[in-house]
PDB file of C-alpha atoms and ligand atoms in Angstrom:
ATOM      1  CA  MET A   1     231.078  22.302  51.191  1.00  0.00           C
ATOM      2  CA  SER A   2     228.458  23.487  53.689  1.00  0.00           C
ATOM      3  CA  PRO A   3     229.736  25.871  56.360  1.00  0.00           C
ATOM      4  CA  CYS A   4     230.379  24.544  59.854  1.00  0.00           C
ATOM      5  CA  ILE A   5     227.540  25.711  62.111  1.00  0.00           C
ATOM      6  CA  PHE A   6     229.774  26.071  65.177  1.00  0.00           C
ATOM      7  CA  CYS A   7     232.266  28.173  63.184  1.00  0.00           C
ATOM      8  CA  GLN A   8     229.245  30.307  62.277  1.00  0.00           C
ATOM      9  CA  VAL A   9     228.399  30.597  65.988  1.00  0.00           C
ATOM     10  CA  VAL A  10     232.002  31.698  66.690  1.00  0.00           C
ATOM     11  CA  GLN A  11     231.793  34.286  63.880  1.00  0.00           C
ATOM     12  CA  GLY A  12     228.470  35.586  65.228  1.00  0.00           C
ATOM     13  CA  GLU A  13     226.735  34.553  62.011  1.00  0.00           C
ATOM     14  CA  LEU A  14     224.389  32.217  63.898  1.00  0.00           C
ATOM     15  CA  ASP A  15     222.575  33.300  67.064  1.00  0.00           C
ATOM     16  CA  SER A  16     223.544  31.599  70.315  1.00  0.00           C
ATOM     17  CA  GLU A  17     223.155  32.211  74.037  1.00  0.00           C
ATOM     18  CA  VAL A  18     226.782  32.642  75.098  1.00  0.00           C
ATOM     19  CA  VAL A  19     227.617  31.884  78.736  1.00  0.00           C
ATOM     20  CA  GLN A  20     231.398  32.298  78.650  1.00  0.00           C
ATOM     21  CA  GLU A  21     234.011  33.338  76.116  1.00  0.00           C
ATOM     22  CA  ASP A  22     237.710  34.020  75.877  1.00  0.00           C
ATOM     23  CA  ASP A  23     240.292  34.207  73.089  1.00  0.00           C
ATOM     24  CA  ARG A  24     240.384  30.419  72.547  1.00  0.00           C
ATOM     25  CA  ALA A  25     236.961  29.075  73.497  1.00  0.00           C
ATOM     26  CA  LEU A  26     233.251  29.779  73.519  1.00  0.00           C
ATOM     27  CA  ALA A  27     230.483  28.265  75.647  1.00  0.00           C
ATOM     28  CA  PHE A  28     226.812  28.562  74.760  1.00  0.00           C
ATOM     29  CA  LYS A  29     223.453  26.912  75.441  1.00  0.00           C
ATOM     30  CA  ASP A  30     222.555  23.838  73.436  1.00  0.00           C
ATOM     31  CA  VAL A  31     219.606  24.587  71.161  1.00  0.00           C
ATOM     32  CA  ASN A  32     218.031  21.200  71.986  1.00  0.00           C
ATOM     33  CA  PRO A  33     218.839  20.651  75.681  1.00  0.00           C
ATOM     34  CA  GLN A  34     218.988  17.096  77.000  1.00  0.00           C
ATOM     35  CA  ALA A  35     218.931  18.242  80.640  1.00  0.00           C
ATOM     36  CA  PRO A  36     217.761  21.365  82.519  1.00  0.00           C
ATOM     37  CA  THR A  37     221.315  22.675  82.107  1.00  0.00           C
ATOM     38  CA  HIS A  38     223.012  21.875  78.795  1.00  0.00           C
ATOM     39  CA  PHE A  39     225.935  23.938  77.523  1.00  0.00           C
ATOM     40  CA  LEU A  40     228.386  23.314  74.712  1.00  0.00           C
ATOM     41  CA  VAL A  41     232.037  24.322  75.090  1.00  0.00           C
ATOM     42  CA  ILE A  42     233.966  24.644  71.830  1.00  0.00           C
ATOM     43  CA  PRO A  43     237.358  25.804  70.619  1.00  0.00           C
ATOM     44  CA  LYS A  44     237.181  28.898  68.411  1.00  0.00           C
ATOM     45  CA  GLU A  45     239.403  27.196  65.877  1.00  0.00           C
ATOM     46  CA  HIS A  46     237.844  24.506  63.707  1.00  0.00           C
ATOM     47  CA  ILE A  47     238.853  21.005  64.834  1.00  0.00           C
ATOM     48  CA  PRO A  48     236.382  18.367  63.589  1.00  0.00           C
ATOM     49  CA  SER A  49     236.544  15.925  66.497  1.00  0.00           C
ATOM     50  CA  LEU A  50     238.434  14.824  69.600  1.00  0.00           C
ATOM     51  CA  SER A  51     240.350  12.205  67.645  1.00  0.00           C
ATOM     52  CA  GLU A  52     241.506  14.882  65.183  1.00  0.00           C
ATOM     53  CA  VAL A  53     243.017  17.213  67.776  1.00  0.00           C
ATOM     54  CA  PRO A  54     246.568  17.748  66.523  1.00  0.00           C
ATOM     55  CA  GLU A  55     249.488  16.653  68.651  1.00  0.00           C
ATOM     56  CA  GLY A  56     250.673  19.625  70.636  1.00  0.00           C
ATOM     57  CA  LYS A  57     247.159  20.947  71.267  1.00  0.00           C
ATOM     58  CA  GLY A  58     246.827  19.299  74.652  1.00  0.00           C
ATOM     59  CA  ASP A  59     246.824  22.737  76.257  1.00  0.00           C
ATOM     60  CA  LEU A  60     243.707  23.619  74.276  1.00  0.00           C
ATOM     61  CA  LEU A  61     241.956  20.461  75.498  1.00  0.00           C
ATOM     62  CA  GLY A  62     242.921  21.332  79.067  1.00  0.00           C
ATOM     63  CA  HIS A  63     241.636  24.841  78.534  1.00  0.00           C
ATOM     64  CA  LEU A  64     238.253  23.554  77.327  1.00  0.00           C
ATOM     65  CA  LEU A  65     237.948  21.272  80.356  1.00  0.00           C
ATOM     66  CA  LEU A  66     238.884  24.052  82.754  1.00  0.00           C
ATOM     67  CA  MET A  67     236.365  26.412  81.153  1.00  0.00           C
ATOM     68  CA  THR A  68     233.730  23.700  81.576  1.00  0.00           C
ATOM     69  CA  CYS A  69     234.560  23.420  85.301  1.00  0.00           C
ATOM     70  CA  GLN A  70     234.485  27.208  85.692  1.00  0.00           C
ATOM     71  CA  ILE A  71     231.011  27.381  84.138  1.00  0.00           C
ATOM     72  CA  ALA A  72     229.784  24.577  86.408  1.00  0.00           C
ATOM     73  CA  ARG A  73     231.115  26.471  89.438  1.00  0.00           C
ATOM     74  CA  ALA A  74     229.664  29.782  88.268  1.00  0.00           C
ATOM     75  CA  GLN A  75     226.269  28.130  87.703  1.00  0.00           C
ATOM     76  CA  GLY A  76     226.384  26.533  91.155  1.00  0.00           C
ATOM     77  CA  LEU A  77     226.179  22.999  89.786  1.00  0.00           C
ATOM     78  CA  ASP A  78     226.986  20.427  92.466  1.00  0.00           C
ATOM     79  CA  ALA A  79     226.930  17.457  90.070  1.00  0.00           C
ATOM     80  CA  TYR A  80     227.281  17.375  86.350  1.00  0.00           C
ATOM     81  CA  ARG A  81     228.325  15.262  83.409  1.00  0.00           C
ATOM     82  CA  VAL A  82     230.825  16.207  80.678  1.00  0.00           C
ATOM     83  CA  ILE A  83     230.539  14.328  77.387  1.00  0.00           C
ATOM     84  CA  ILE A  84     232.414  14.300  74.103  1.00  0.00           C
ATOM     85  CA  ASN A  85     230.837  12.245  71.325  1.00  0.00           C
ATOM     86  CA  ASP A  86     233.524  11.194  68.860  1.00  0.00           C
ATOM     87  CA  GLY A  87     232.300   9.871  65.532  1.00  0.00           C
ATOM     88  CA  THR A  88     228.856   9.206  64.101  1.00  0.00           C
ATOM     89  CA  GLY A  89     228.582   5.841  65.866  1.00  0.00           C
ATOM     90  CA  ALA A  90     229.031   7.578  69.223  1.00  0.00           C
ATOM     91  CA  GLY A  91     226.369  10.149  68.455  1.00  0.00           C
ATOM     92  CA  GLN A  92     228.443  13.003  67.056  1.00  0.00           C
ATOM     93  CA  THR A  93     226.298  15.099  64.704  1.00  0.00           C
ATOM     94  CA  VAL A  94     228.259  18.368  64.542  1.00  0.00           C
ATOM     95  CA  PHE A  95     231.818  17.934  63.325  1.00  0.00           C
ATOM     96  CA  HIS A  96     233.415  20.790  65.245  1.00  0.00           C
ATOM     97  CA  LEU A  97     234.852  19.575  68.554  1.00  0.00           C
ATOM     98  CA  HIS A  98     232.537  20.290  71.496  1.00  0.00           C
ATOM     99  CA  LEU A  99     232.139  19.268  75.114  1.00  0.00           C
ATOM    100  CA  HIS A 100     228.619  18.830  76.472  1.00  0.00           C
ATOM    101  CA  LEU A 101     228.043  20.053  80.034  1.00  0.00           C
ATOM    102  CA  LEU A 102     224.847  18.514  81.391  1.00  0.00           C
ATOM    103  CA  ALA A 103     223.254  18.970  84.802  1.00  0.00           C
ATOM    104  CA  GLY A 104     219.998  19.305  86.661  1.00  0.00           C
ATOM    105  CA  ARG A 105     218.671  15.764  86.476  1.00  0.00           C
ATOM    106  CA  THR A 106     219.680  12.246  87.455  1.00  0.00           C
ATOM    107  CA  PHE A 107     221.996  10.510  84.970  1.00  0.00           C
ATOM    108  CA  SER A 108     222.053   6.770  84.513  1.00  0.00           C
ATOM    109  CA  TRP A 109     225.185   4.648  84.243  1.00  0.00           C
ATOM    110  CA  PRO A 110     226.226   3.168  81.908  1.00  0.00           C
ATOM    111  CA  PRO A 111     225.083   5.887  79.497  1.00  0.00           C
ATOM    112  CA  GLY A 112     222.833   4.845  76.633  1.00  0.00           C
TER     113      GLY A 112
HETATM  114  P1  5GP B 201     226.735  16.010  69.085  1.00  0.00           P
HETATM  115  O1  5GP B 201     225.530  15.163  68.763  1.00  0.00           O
HETATM  116  O2  5GP B 201     227.534  16.325  67.838  1.00  0.00           O
HETATM  117  O3  5GP B 201     227.577  15.472  70.198  1.00  0.00           O
HETATM  118  O4  5GP B 201     226.168  17.373  69.636  1.00  0.00           O
HETATM  119  C1  5GP B 201     225.762  18.420  68.822  1.00  0.00           C
HETATM  120  C2  5GP B 201     224.892  19.310  69.661  1.00  0.00           C
HETATM  121  O5  5GP B 201     224.777  20.551  69.001  1.00  0.00           O
HETATM  122  C3  5GP B 201     223.473  18.770  69.867  1.00  0.00           C
HETATM  123  O6  5GP B 201     223.227  18.623  71.256  1.00  0.00           O
HETATM  124  C4  5GP B 201     222.587  19.832  69.222  1.00  0.00           C
HETATM  125  O7  5GP B 201     221.403  20.048  69.934  1.00  0.00           O
HETATM  126  C5  5GP B 201     223.487  21.059  69.210  1.00  0.00           C
HETATM  127  N1  5GP B 201     223.248  21.978  68.126  1.00  0.00           N
HETATM  128  C6  5GP B 201     223.090  21.677  66.813  1.00  0.00           C
HETATM  129  N2  5GP B 201     222.911  22.794  66.097  1.00  0.00           N
HETATM  130  C7  5GP B 201     222.950  23.835  66.977  1.00  0.00           C
HETATM  131  C8  5GP B 201     222.823  25.248  66.823  1.00  0.00           C
HETATM  132  O8  5GP B 201     222.652  25.793  65.730  1.00  0.00           O
HETATM  133  N3  5GP B 201     222.921  26.002  67.961  1.00  0.00           N
HETATM  134  C9  5GP B 201     223.125  25.433  69.190  1.00  0.00           C
HETATM  135  N4  5GP B 201     223.199  26.271  70.232  1.00  0.00           N
HETATM  136  N5  5GP B 201     223.259  24.108  69.364  1.00  0.00           N
HETATM  137  C10 5GP B 201     223.168  23.320  68.271  1.00  0.00           C
HETATM  138 ZN1   ZN B 202     233.853  24.597  62.735  1.00  0.00          ZN
END
């Protein structure tokens, strides 16, 4: 089985530009940004997707969302979009739960 690239980022085995970190979560720049600001916020533990978050881990989900808001505030973002792609059909390509934080351009609605 090939190693999870985001677990490798957590372990420091893969280079990343970290913007915030604590004992449970890590935030770093997306390598292929889709907006002038594009960060990924991930749990340090390996959870493949949103729909596979175990019951009882709601606090971890809340923590990831709060970290995302803190980064937005620290970066002075006045408007931003937070996205979780769940499943291949929704555009998920890395199967380690991650929140996208996007800002710095106009976003259309509905999303593509
Ligand atoms: P998904 O399509 O799964 O929602 O998002 C995966 C994201 O991970 C993509 O935006 C992609 O650019 C980013 N990504 C993939 N590999 C790497 C990597 O090695 N380093 C970083 N920083 N981002 C990555
Ligand atoms: Zn992983």
